[in-house]
mmCIF file of C-alpha atoms in Angstrom:
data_model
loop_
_atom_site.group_PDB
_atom_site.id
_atom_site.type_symbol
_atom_site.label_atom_id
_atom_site.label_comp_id
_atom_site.label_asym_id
_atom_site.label_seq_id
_atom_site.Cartn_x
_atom_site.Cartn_y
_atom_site.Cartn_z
ATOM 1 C CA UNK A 13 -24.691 -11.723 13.833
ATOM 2 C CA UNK A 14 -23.866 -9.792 10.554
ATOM 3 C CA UNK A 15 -26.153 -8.705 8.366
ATOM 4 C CA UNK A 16 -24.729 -9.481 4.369
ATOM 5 C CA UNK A 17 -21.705 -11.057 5.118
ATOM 6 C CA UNK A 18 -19.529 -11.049 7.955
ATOM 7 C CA UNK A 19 -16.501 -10.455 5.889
ATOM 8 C CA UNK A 20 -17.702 -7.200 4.449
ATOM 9 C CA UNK A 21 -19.113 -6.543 8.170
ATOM 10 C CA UNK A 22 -15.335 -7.167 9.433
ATOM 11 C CA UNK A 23 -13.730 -5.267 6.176
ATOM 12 C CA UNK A 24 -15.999 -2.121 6.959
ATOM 13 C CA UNK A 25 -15.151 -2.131 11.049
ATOM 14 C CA UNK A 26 -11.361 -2.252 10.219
ATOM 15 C CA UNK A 27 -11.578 0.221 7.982
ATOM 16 C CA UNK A 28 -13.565 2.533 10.137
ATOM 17 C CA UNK A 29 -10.928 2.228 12.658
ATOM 18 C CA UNK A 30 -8.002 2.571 11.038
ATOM 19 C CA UNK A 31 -10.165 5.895 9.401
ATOM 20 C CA UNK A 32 -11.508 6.878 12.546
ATOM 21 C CA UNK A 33 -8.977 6.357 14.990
ATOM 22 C CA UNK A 34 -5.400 6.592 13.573
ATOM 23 C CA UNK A 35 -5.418 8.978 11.232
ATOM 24 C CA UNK A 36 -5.626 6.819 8.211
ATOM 25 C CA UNK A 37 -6.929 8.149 4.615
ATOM 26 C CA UNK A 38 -9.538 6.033 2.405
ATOM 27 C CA UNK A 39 -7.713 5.148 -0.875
ATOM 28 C CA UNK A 40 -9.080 3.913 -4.125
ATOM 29 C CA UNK A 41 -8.713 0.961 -6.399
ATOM 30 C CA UNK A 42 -8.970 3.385 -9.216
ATOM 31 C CA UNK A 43 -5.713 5.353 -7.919
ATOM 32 C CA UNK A 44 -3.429 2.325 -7.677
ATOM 33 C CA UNK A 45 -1.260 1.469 -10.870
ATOM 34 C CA UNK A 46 -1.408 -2.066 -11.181
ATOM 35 C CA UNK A 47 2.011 -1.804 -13.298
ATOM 36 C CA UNK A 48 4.269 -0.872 -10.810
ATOM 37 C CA UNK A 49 2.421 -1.672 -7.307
ATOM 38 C CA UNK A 50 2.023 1.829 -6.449
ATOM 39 C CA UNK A 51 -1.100 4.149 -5.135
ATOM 40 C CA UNK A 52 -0.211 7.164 -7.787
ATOM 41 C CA UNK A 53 -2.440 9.650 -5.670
ATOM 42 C CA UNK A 54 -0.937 8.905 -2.309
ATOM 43 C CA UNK A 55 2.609 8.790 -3.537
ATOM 44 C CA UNK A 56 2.721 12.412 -5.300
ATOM 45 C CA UNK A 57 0.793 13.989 -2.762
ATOM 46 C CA UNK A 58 3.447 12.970 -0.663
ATOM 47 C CA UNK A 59 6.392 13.995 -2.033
ATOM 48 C CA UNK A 60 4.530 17.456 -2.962
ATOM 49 C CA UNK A 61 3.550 18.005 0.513
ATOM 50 C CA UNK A 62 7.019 16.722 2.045
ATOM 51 C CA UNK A 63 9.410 17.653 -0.107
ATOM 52 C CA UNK A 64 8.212 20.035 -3.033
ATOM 53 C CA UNK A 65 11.949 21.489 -3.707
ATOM 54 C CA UNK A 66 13.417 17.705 -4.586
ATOM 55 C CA UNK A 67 10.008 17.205 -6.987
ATOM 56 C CA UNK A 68 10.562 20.423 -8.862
ATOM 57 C CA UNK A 69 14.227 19.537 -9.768
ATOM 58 C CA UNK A 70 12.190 16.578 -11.933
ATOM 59 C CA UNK A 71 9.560 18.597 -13.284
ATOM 60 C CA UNK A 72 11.359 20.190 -15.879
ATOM 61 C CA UNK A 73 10.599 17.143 -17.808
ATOM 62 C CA UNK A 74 6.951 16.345 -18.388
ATOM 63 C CA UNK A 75 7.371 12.882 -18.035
ATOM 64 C CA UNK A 76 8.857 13.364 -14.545
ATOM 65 C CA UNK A 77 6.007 11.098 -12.955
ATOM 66 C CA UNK A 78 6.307 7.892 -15.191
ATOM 67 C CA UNK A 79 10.159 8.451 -14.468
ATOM 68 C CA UNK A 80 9.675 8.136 -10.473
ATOM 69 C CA UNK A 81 7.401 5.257 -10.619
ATOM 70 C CA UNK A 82 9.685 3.189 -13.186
ATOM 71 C CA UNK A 83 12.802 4.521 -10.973
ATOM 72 C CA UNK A 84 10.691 3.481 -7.715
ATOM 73 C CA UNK A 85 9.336 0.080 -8.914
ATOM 74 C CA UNK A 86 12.624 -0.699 -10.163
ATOM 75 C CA UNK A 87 14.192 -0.089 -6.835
ATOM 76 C CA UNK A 88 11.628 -2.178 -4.496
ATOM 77 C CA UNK A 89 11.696 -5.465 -6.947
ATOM 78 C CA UNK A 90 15.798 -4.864 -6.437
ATOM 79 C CA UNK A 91 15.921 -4.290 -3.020
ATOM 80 C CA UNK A 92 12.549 -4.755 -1.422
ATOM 81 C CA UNK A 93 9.938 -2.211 0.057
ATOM 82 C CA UNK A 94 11.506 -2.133 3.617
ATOM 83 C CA UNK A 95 15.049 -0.963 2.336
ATOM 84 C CA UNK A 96 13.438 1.701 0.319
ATOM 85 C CA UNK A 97 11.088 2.509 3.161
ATOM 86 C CA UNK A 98 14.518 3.311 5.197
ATOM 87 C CA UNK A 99 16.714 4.629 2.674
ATOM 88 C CA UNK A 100 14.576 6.467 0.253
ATOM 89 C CA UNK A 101 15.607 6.688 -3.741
ATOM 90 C CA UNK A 102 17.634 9.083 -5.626
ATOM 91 C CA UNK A 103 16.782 9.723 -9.235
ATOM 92 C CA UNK A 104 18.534 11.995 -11.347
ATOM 93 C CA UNK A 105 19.579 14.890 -9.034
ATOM 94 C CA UNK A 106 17.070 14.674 -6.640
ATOM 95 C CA UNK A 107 17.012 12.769 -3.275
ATOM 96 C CA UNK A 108 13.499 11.373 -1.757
ATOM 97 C CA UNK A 109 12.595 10.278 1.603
ATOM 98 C CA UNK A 110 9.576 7.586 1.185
ATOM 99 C CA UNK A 111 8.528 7.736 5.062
ATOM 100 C CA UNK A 112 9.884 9.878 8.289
ATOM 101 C CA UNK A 113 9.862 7.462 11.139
ATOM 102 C CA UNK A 114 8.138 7.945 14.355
ATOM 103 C CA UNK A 115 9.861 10.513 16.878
ATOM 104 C CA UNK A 116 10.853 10.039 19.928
ATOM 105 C CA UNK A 117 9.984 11.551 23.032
ATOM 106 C CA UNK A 118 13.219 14.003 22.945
ATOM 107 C CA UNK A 119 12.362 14.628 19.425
ATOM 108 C CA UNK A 120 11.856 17.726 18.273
ATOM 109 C CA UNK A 121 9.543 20.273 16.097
ATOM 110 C CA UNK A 122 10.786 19.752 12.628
ATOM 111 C CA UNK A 123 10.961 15.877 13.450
ATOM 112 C CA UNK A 124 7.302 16.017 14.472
ATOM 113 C CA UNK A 125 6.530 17.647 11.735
ATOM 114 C CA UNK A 126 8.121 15.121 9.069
ATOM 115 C CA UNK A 127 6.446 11.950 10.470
ATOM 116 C CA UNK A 128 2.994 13.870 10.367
ATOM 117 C CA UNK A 129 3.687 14.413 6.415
ATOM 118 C CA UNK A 130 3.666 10.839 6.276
ATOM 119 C CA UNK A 131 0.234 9.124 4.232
ATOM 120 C CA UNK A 132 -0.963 5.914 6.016
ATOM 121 C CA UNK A 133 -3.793 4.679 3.852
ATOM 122 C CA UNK A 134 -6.243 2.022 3.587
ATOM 123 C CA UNK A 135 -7.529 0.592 0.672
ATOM 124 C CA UNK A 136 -10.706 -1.840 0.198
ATOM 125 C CA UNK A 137 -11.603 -4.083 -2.832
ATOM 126 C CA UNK A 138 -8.020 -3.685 -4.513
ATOM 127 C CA UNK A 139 -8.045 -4.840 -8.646
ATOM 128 C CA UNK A 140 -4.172 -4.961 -8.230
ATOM 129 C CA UNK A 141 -3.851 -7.731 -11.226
ATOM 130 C CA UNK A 142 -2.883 -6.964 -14.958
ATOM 131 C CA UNK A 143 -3.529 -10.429 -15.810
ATOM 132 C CA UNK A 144 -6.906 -10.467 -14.386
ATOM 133 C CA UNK A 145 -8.457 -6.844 -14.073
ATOM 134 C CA UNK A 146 -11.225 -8.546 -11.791
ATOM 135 C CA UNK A 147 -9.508 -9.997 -8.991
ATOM 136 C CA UNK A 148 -9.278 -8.091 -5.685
ATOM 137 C CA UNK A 149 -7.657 -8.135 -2.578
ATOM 138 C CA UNK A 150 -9.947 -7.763 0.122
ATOM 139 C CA UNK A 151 -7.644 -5.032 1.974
ATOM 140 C CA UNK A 152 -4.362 -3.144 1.200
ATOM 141 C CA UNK A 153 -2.178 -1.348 3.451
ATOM 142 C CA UNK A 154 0.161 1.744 2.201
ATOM 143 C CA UNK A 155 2.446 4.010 3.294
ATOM 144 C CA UNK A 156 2.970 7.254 1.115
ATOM 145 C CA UNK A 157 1.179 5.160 -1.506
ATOM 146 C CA UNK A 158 3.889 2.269 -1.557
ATOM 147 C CA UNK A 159 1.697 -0.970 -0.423
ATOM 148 C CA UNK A 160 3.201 -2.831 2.851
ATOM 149 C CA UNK A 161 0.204 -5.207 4.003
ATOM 150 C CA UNK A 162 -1.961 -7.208 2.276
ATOM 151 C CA UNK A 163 -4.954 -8.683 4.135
ATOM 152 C CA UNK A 164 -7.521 -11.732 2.818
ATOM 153 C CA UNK A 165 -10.374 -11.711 4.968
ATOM 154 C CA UNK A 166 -12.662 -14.640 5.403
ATOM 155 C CA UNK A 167 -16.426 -15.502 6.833
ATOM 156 C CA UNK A 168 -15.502 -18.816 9.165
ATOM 157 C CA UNK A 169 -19.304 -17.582 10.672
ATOM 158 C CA UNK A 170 -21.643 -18.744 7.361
ATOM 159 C CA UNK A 171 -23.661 -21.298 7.856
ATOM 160 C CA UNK A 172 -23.181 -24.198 5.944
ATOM 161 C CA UNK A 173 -20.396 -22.382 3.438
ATOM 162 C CA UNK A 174 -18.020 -20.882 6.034
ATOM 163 C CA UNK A 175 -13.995 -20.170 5.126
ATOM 164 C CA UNK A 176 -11.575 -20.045 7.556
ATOM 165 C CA UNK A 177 -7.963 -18.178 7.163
ATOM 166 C CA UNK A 178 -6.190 -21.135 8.795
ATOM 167 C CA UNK A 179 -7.689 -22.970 5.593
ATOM 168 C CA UNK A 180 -9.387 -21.018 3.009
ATOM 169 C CA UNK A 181 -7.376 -17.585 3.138
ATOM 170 C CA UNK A 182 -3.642 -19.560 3.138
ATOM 171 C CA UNK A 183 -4.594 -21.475 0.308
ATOM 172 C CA UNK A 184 -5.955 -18.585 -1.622
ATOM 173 C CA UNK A 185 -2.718 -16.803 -1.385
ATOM 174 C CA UNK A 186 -1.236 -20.080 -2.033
ATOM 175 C CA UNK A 187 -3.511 -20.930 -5.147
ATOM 176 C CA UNK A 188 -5.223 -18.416 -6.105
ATOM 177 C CA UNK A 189 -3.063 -15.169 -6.083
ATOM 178 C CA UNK A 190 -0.299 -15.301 -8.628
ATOM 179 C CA UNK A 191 3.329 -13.998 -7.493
ATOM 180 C CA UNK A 192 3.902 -12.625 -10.802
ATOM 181 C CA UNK A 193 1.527 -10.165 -10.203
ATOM 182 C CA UNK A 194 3.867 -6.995 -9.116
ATOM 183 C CA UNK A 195 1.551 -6.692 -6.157
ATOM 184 C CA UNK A 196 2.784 -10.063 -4.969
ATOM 185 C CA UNK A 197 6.182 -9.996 -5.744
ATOM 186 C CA UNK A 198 8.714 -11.138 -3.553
ATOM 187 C CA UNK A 199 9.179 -8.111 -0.847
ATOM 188 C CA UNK A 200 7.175 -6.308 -2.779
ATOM 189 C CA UNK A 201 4.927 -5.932 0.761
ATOM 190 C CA UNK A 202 5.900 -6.523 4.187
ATOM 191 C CA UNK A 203 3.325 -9.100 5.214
ATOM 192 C CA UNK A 204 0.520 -10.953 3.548
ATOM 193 C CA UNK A 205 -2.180 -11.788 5.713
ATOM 194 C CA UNK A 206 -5.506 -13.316 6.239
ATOM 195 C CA UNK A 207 -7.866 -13.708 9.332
ATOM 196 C CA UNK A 208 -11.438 -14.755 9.683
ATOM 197 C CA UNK A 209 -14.740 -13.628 11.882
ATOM 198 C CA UNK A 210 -13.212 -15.732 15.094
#
């Protein structure tokens, strides 16, 4: 039995894993810009790290950064995350990659080398609404700072006040979470998903 809650018991143990075991990097509610769905941090560090030369080209203009997330944002709600995920963004006269894909076993150095630039993070207690500054998700997903998975966990193990995902977690992403929010816009993530104690 879980001492608290078993939901923050379950948030903390998937985060630890993800932390602990694959690499994963602890992101912040205060980092993500609720106005275009994007972890700021993640994303620059990124593209410095990855591909520096293609970043400078913007740079000359000191409002380069506001530039790539309006060009970015723009891009996902036209396209959707996955397509950009694949075929990157151009914006003025640079090119970006948004995520190197796994090698395989025949691949080699440099190929390595790009998928370990990429930044998987994990993200608890996200205030992702401009609507409502108060409302959180319990657990976002990213990739180079662009947000795939969303994940509602729920306490089915609470005596007497219990919420399953089957029930309580569908209908709060039903109900409760408002697709205007750019967070929740359509292919704006991969998957949405919620899962309880059992």
């Amino acid at each position: 039995m879980f001492s608290k809650t078993n939901e923050e018991a379950l948030e903390s143990s998937i985060e630890k894993y993800l932390l602990d075991n694959h690499g994963y990097i602890k992101g912040h509610s205060k980092d993500f810009n609720k106005e275009y769905a994007i972890d700021e941090i993640r994303l620059f560090d990124f593209l410095e790290i990855s591909q520096k030369d293609e970043l400078e080209k913007l740079k000359r203009d000191s409002d380069y950064k506001q530039k790539i997330l309006y060009q970015l944002s723009k891009m996902i709600s036209k396209y959707g995350v996955l397509k950009i995920l694949k075929k990157g963004i151009s914006i003025a006269d640079a090119n970006f990659t948004l995520f190197y894909p796994a090698p395989l076993i025949s691949s080699g150095d440099e190929t390595r080398k790009k998928f370990s630039q990429n930044q998987f993070s994990v993200t608890r207690q996200l205030t992702y609404s401009t609507q409502n500054p108060s409302l959180e998700i319990d657990m976002v997903i990213f990739i180079n700072g662009l947000p795939i998975i969303t994940i509602e966990l729920k306490n089915s193990a609470m005596s007497g006040y219990g919420q399953t995902a089957k029930y309580h977690g569908i209908n709060q992403y039903k109900k409760d979470r408002d697709p205007k929010d750019r967070l929740l816009n359509f292919a704006r993530c991969l998957v949405h998903f919620t899962f309880d104690t059992n």
